[in-house]
Coordinates of C-alpha atoms in Angstrom, one line a residue:
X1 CA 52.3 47.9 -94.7
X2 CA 53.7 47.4 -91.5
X3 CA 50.6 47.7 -88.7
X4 CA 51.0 50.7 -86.5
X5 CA 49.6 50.6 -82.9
X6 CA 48.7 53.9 -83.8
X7 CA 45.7 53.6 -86.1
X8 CA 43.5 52.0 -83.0
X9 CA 43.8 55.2 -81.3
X10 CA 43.3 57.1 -84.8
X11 CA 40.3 55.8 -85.2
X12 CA 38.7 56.6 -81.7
X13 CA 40.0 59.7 -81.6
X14 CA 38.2 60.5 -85.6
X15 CA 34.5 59.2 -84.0
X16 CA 34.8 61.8 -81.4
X17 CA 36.7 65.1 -83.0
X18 CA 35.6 66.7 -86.4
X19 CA 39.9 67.0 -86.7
X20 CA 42.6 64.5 -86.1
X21 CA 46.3 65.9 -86.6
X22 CA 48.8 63.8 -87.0
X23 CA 52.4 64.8 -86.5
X24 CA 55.6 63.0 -85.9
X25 CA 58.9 63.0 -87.9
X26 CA 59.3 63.6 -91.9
X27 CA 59.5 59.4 -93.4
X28 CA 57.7 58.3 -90.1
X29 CA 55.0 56.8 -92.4
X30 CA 52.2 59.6 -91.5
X31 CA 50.8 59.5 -94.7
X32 CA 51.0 55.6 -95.1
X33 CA 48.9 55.1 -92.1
X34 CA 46.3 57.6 -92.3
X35 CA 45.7 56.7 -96.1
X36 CA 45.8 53.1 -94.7
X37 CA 43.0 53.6 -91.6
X38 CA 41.2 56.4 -93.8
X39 CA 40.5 54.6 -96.5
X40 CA 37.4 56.3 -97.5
X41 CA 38.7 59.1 -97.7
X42 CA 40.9 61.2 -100.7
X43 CA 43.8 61.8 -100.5
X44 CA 45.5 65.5 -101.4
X45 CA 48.9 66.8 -100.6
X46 CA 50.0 70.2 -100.6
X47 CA 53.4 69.0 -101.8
X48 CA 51.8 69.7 -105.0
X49 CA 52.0 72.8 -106.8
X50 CA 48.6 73.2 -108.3
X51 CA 46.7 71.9 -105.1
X52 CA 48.5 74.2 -103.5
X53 CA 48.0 77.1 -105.5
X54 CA 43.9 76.5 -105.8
X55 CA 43.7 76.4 -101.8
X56 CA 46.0 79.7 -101.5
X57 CA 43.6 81.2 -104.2
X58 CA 40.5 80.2 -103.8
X59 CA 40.1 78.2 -100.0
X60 CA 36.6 78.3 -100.2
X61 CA 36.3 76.6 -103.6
X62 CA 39.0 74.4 -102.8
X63 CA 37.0 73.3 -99.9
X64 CA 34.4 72.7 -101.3
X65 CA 35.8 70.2 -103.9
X66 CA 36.6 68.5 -100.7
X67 CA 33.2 68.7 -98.8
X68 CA 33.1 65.3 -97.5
X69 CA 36.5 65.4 -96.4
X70 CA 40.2 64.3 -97.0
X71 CA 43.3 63.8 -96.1
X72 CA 45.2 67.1 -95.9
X73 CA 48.9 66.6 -96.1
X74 CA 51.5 69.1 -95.2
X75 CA 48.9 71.3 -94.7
X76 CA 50.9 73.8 -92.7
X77 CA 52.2 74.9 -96.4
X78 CA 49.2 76.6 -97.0
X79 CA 48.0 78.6 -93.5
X80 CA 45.4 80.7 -94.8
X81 CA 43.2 77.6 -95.0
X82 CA 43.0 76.9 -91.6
X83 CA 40.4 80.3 -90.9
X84 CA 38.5 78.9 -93.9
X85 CA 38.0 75.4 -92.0
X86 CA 37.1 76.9 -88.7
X87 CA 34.4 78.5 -91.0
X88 CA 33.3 75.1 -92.2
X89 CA 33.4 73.0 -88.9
X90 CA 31.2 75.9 -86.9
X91 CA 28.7 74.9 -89.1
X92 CA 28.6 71.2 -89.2
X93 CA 28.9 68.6 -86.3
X94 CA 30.3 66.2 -88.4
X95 CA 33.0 63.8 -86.8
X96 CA 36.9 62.4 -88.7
X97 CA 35.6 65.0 -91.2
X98 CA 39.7 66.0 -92.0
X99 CA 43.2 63.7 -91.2
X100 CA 45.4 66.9 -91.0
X101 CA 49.1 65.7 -91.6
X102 CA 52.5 67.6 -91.0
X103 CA 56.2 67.2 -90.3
X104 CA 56.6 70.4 -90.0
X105 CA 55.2 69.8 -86.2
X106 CA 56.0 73.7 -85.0
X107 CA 54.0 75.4 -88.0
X108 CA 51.3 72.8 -87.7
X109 CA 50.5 73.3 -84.5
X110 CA 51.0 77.2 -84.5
X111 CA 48.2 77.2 -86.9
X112 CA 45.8 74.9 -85.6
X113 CA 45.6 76.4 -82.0
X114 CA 45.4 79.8 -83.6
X115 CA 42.0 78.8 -85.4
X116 CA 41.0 74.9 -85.0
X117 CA 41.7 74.6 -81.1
X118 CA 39.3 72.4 -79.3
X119 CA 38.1 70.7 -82.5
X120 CA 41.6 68.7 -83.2
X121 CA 42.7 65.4 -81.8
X122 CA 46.3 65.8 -81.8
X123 CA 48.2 62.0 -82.2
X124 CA 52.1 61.9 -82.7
X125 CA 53.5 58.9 -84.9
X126 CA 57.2 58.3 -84.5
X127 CA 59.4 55.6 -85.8
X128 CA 58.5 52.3 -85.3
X129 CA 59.0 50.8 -81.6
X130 CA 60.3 47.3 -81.1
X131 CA 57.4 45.7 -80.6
X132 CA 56.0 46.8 -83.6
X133 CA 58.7 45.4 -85.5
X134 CA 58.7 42.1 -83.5
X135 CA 58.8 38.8 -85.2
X136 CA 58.9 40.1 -88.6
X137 CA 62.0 38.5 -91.2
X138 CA 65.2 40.2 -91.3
X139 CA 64.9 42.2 -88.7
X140 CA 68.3 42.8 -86.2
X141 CA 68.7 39.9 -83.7
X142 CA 70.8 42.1 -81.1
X143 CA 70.0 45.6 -79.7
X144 CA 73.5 46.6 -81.2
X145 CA 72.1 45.9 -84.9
X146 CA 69.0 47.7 -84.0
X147 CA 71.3 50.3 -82.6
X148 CA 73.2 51.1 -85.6
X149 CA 69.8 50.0 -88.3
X150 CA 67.3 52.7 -86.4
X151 CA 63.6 52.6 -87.1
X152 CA 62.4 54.4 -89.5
X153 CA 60.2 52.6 -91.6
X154 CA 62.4 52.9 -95.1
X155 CA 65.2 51.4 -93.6
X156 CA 62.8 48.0 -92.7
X157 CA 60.7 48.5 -96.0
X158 CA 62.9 49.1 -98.7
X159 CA 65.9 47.7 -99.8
X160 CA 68.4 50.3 -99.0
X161 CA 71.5 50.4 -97.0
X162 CA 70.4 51.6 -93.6
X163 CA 73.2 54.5 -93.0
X164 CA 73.6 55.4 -96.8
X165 CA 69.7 56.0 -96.3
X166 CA 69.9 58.1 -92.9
X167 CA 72.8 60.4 -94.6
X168 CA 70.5 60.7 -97.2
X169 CA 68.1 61.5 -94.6
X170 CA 70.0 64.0 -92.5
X171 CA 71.1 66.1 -95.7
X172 CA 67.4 66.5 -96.6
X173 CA 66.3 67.7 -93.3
X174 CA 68.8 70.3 -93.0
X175 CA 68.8 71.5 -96.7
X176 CA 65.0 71.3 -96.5
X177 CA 63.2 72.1 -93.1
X178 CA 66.2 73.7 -91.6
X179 CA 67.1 76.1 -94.7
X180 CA 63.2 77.5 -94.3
X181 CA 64.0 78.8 -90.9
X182 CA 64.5 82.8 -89.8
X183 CA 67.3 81.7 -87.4
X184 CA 69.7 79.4 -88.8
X185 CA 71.9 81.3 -91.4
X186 CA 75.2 78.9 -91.5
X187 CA 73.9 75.3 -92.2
X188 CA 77.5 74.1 -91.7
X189 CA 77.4 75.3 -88.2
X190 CA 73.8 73.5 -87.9
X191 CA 74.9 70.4 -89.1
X192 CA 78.1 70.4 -86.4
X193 CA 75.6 71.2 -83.6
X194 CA 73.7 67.9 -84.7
X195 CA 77.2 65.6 -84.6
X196 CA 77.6 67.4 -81.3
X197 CA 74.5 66.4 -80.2
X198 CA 74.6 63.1 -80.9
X199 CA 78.2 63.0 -78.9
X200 CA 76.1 64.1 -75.9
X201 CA 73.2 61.5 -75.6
X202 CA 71.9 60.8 -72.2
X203 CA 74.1 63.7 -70.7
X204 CA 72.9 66.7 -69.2
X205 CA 72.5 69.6 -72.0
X206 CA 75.0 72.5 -71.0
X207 CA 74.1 75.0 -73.3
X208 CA 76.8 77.2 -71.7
X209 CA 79.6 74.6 -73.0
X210 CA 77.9 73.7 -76.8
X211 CA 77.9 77.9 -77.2
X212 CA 81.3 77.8 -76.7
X213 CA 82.2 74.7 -78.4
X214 CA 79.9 76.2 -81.7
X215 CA 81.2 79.8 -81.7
X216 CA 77.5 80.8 -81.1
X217 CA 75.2 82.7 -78.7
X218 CA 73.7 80.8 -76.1
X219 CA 70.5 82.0 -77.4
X220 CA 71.2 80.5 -80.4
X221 CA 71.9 77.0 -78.9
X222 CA 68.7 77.1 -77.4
X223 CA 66.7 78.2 -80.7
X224 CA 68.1 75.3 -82.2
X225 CA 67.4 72.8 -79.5
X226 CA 64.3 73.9 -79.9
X227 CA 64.0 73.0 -83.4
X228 CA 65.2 69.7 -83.0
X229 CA 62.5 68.9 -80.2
X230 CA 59.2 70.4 -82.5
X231 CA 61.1 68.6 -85.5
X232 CA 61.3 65.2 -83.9
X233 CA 64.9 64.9 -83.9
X234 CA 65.6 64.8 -80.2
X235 CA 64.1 64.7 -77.3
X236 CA 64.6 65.9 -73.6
X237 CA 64.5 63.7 -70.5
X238 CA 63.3 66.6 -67.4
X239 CA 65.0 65.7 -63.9
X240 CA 62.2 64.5 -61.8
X241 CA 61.5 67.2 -59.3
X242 CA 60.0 65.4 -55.9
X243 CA 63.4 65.8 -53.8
X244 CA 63.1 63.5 -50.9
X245 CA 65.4 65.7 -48.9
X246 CA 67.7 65.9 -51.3
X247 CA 69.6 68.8 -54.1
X248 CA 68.9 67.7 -57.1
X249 CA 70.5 68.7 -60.8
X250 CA 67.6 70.7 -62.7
X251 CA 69.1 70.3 -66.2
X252 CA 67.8 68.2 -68.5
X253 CA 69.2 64.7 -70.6
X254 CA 68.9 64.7 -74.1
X255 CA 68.4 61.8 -76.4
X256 CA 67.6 61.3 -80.3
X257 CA 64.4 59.8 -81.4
X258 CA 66.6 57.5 -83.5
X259 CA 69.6 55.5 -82.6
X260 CA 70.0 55.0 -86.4
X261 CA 70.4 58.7 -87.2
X262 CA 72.5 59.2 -83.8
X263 CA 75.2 56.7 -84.8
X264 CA 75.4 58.1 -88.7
X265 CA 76.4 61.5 -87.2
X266 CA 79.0 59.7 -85.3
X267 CA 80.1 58.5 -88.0
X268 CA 79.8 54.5 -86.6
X269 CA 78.6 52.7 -89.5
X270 CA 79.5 48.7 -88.3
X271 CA 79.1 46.7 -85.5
X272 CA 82.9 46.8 -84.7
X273 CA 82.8 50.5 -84.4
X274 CA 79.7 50.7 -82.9
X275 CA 81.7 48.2 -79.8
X276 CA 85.0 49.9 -79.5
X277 CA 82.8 53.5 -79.3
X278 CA 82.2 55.2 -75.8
X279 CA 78.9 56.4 -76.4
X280 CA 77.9 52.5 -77.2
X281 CA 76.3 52.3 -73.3
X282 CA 74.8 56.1 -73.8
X283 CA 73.2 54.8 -77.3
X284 CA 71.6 51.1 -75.4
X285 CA 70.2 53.7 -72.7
X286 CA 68.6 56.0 -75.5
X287 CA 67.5 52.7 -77.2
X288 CA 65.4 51.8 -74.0
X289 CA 63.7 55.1 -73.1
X290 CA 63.1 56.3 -76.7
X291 CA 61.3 53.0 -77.1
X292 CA 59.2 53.3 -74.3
X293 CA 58.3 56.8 -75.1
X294 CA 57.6 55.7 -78.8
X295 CA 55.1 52.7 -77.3
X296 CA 53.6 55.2 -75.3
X297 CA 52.6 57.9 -77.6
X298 CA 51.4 54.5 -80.1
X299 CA 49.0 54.1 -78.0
X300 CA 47.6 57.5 -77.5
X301 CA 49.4 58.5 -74.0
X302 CA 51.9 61.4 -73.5
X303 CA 54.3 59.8 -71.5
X304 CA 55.5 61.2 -68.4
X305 CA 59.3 60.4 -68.0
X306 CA 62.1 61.5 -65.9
X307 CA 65.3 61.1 -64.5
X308 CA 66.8 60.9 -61.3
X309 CA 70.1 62.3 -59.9
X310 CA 71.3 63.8 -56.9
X311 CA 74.0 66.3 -55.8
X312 CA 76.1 62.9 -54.3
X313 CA 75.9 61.5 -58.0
X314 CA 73.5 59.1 -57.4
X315 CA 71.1 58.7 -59.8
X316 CA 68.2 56.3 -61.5
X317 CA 68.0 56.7 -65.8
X318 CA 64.9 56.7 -65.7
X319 CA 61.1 57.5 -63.6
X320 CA 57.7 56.7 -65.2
X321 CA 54.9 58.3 -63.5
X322 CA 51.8 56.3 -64.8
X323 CA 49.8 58.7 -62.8
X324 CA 49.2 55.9 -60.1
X325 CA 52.9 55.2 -59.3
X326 CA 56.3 55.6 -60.1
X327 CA 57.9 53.3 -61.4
X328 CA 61.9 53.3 -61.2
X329 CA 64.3 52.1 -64.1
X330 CA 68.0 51.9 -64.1
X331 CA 69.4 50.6 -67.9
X332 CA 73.0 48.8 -68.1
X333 CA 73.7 47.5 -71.5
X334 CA 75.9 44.7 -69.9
X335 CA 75.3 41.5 -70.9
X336 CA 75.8 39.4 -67.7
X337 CA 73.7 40.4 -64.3
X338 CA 75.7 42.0 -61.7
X339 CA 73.8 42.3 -58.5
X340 CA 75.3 45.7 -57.7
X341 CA 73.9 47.4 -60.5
X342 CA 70.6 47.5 -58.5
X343 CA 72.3 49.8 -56.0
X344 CA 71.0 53.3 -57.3
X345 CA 67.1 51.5 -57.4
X346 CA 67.6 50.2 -53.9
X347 CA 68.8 53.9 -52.7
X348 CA 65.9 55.4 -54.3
X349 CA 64.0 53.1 -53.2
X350 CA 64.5 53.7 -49.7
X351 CA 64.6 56.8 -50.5
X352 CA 60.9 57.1 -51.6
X353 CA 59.5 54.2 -49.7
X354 CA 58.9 52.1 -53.2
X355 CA 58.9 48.7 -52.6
X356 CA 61.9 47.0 -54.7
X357 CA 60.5 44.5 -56.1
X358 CA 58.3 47.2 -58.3
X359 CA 61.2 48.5 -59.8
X360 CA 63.2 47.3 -63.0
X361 CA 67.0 47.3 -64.4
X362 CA 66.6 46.4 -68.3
X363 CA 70.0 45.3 -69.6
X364 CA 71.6 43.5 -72.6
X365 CA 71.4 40.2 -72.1
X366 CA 69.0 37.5 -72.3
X367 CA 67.9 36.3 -69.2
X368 CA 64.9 38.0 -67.1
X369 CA 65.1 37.2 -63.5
X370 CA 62.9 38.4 -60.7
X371 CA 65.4 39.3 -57.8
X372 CA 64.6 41.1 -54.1
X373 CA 66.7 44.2 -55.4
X374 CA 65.3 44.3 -58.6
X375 CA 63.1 42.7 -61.5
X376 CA 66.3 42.0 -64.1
X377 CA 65.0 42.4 -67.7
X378 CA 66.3 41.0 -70.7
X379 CA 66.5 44.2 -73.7
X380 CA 64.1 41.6 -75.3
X381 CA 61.1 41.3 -72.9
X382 CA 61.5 45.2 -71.2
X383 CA 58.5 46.2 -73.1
X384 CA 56.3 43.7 -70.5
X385 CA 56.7 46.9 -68.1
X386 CA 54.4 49.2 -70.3
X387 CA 51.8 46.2 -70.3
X388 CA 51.7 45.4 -66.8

């Protein structure tokens, strides 16, 4: 196994709730890493038919075969049980009792703050980030490999080709999670607004233009955004809303959780399509924030990211408010530092009345240089901002 930053965090979170959910992405590795950090604990999916059957029957018995505790896997499948548990934890004060598991993030969730809220620790585990995949053999030596490769821990695990996998992958989730929903009838459609989509990373989501562009209500659009987010397929990056005297855009950026999964929908399997495409600066951008969301919620943090833009166009990819500061980065998968790529940091800048020198460009190259206008980051050492 591959060590998550994760299980640190899983851990704490188990001496102090009687409940830790975890959540994230279907192949993420949920059930790898809490069988891995819960090791004391059995292990019982409700993927199976018969345990699944016995808790929908008989919750009470089937708790009780389970009385000093297990994993729970998919347990959204069965959400009678969750009444039953809140029966059991009001009358103990034991602590990492039950590792609650789900990829079905939208039903989990539902059920849990309908009977269990206040007695969960909720903890979201994505694919892996870069720095958890750092220095180990065969991984991609440039951020266009890692691009096009993704992170999801099959791809780095087994031996299977990366975007043969992630079609594989893609299929699944529409044919499985996607069929069991009220609101998406034509899964053709569904699977042209994902390619859509992924043609539209780090742009601002017009809902108006995908509704036309689909033959669907706008409505519709927004239902099935909305799957994708709870589902861990994309995400979306808010417009920062302090104005500093200035009109700003209030519609949001969307990215994918996965580069890997982005570029299969696009249809770019190689490294000479991937360089000829003009989403290849779009998919560096969503490289960088993705990853530093991912670190983020590794280590137990919701991450509070924005972007930046203007009426006038100017704009900065991306603001992280650690709760102390903001901290301003602008991403330019170039390769070779040009000094006026720092312009839209050193407007802000002024703007805000941040001093320059605490804000970052991360591009694609390989030197890190510490400049007035700027701290210039090599794609390779960015990761130093969430540790400073």
């Amino acid at each position: 196994m591959i060590p998550r930053t994760l299980a640190k965090k899983l851990l704490k979170s188990a001496k102090g709730f009687p409940i830790v959910a975890i959540t994230g992405p279907r192949q993420s590795g949920k059930t790898v890493l809490a069988k891995n950090t819960f090791k004391r604990l059995p292990y019982v999916t409700m993927e199976n038919m018969d345990t699944r059957e016995y808790a929908l029957s008989d919750p009470r018995g089937f708790l009780e075969s389970v009385k000093d505790g297990a994993i729970l896997d998919e347990v959204q499948r069965v959400p009678s049980l969750f009444s039953y548990l809140q029966e059991v934890l009001d009358n103990s004060k034991k602590r990492g009792w039950f590792i609650l598991t789900g990829s079905e993030h939208f039903s989990l969730s539902e059920k849990i703050s309908q009977s269990l809220a206040g007695r969960v620790a909720y903890k979201n585990l994505l694919p892996f980030s870069l720095q958890e995949l750092e220095g180990r053999p065969k991984t991609p030596k440039t951020w266009e490999d890692w691009i096009l490769k993704g992170f999801y821990p099959s791809v780095h695990t087994e031996k299977v080709d990366s975007h043969e996998w992630l079609e594989s992958y893609a299929s699944s989730y529409i044919e499985r999670d996607v069929r069991l929903l009220k609101n998406v009838h034509d899964l053709s459609t569904f699977r042209t607004f994902l390619q859509l989509c992924a043609g539209r990373i780090g742009q601002l989501l017009n809902i108006s233009n995908l509704s036309t562009e689909l033959g669907v209500s706008a409505n519709t659009v927004k239902s099935w955004i909305s799957i994708l987010e709870t589902s861990f397929i994309i995400f979306l990056l808010k417009p920062h809303h302090k104005n500093f005297k200035k009109r700003l855009v209030k519609m949001p950026k969307l990215y994918f959780w996965d580069t890997g999964l982005a570029t299969m929908l696009l249809g770019i399997k190689n490294r000479s399509q991937l360089d000829l495409h003009p989403i290849k600066s779009a998919l560096f951008e969503n490289l960088i924030i993705a990853d530093l969301a991912k670190q983020a919620y590794h280590h137990g943090e919701n991450p509070s990211l924005f972007f930046w833009r203007d009426s006038t166009g100017h704009e900065v990819d991306l603001l992280w408010d650690t709760g102390l500061k903001l901290i301003p980065i602008e991403i330019k998968s170039g390769k070779t530092i040009k000094e006026d790529w720092a312009d839209s940091l050193k407007f802000w800048c002024n703007l805000s009345g941040v001093v320059p020198s605490n804000s970052y460009l991360v591009y694609g190259g390989e030197i890190t240089q510490k400049r007035k206008s700027a701290n210039f980051l090599s794609w390779k050492d960015w990761s130093s901002i969430f540790h400073d």
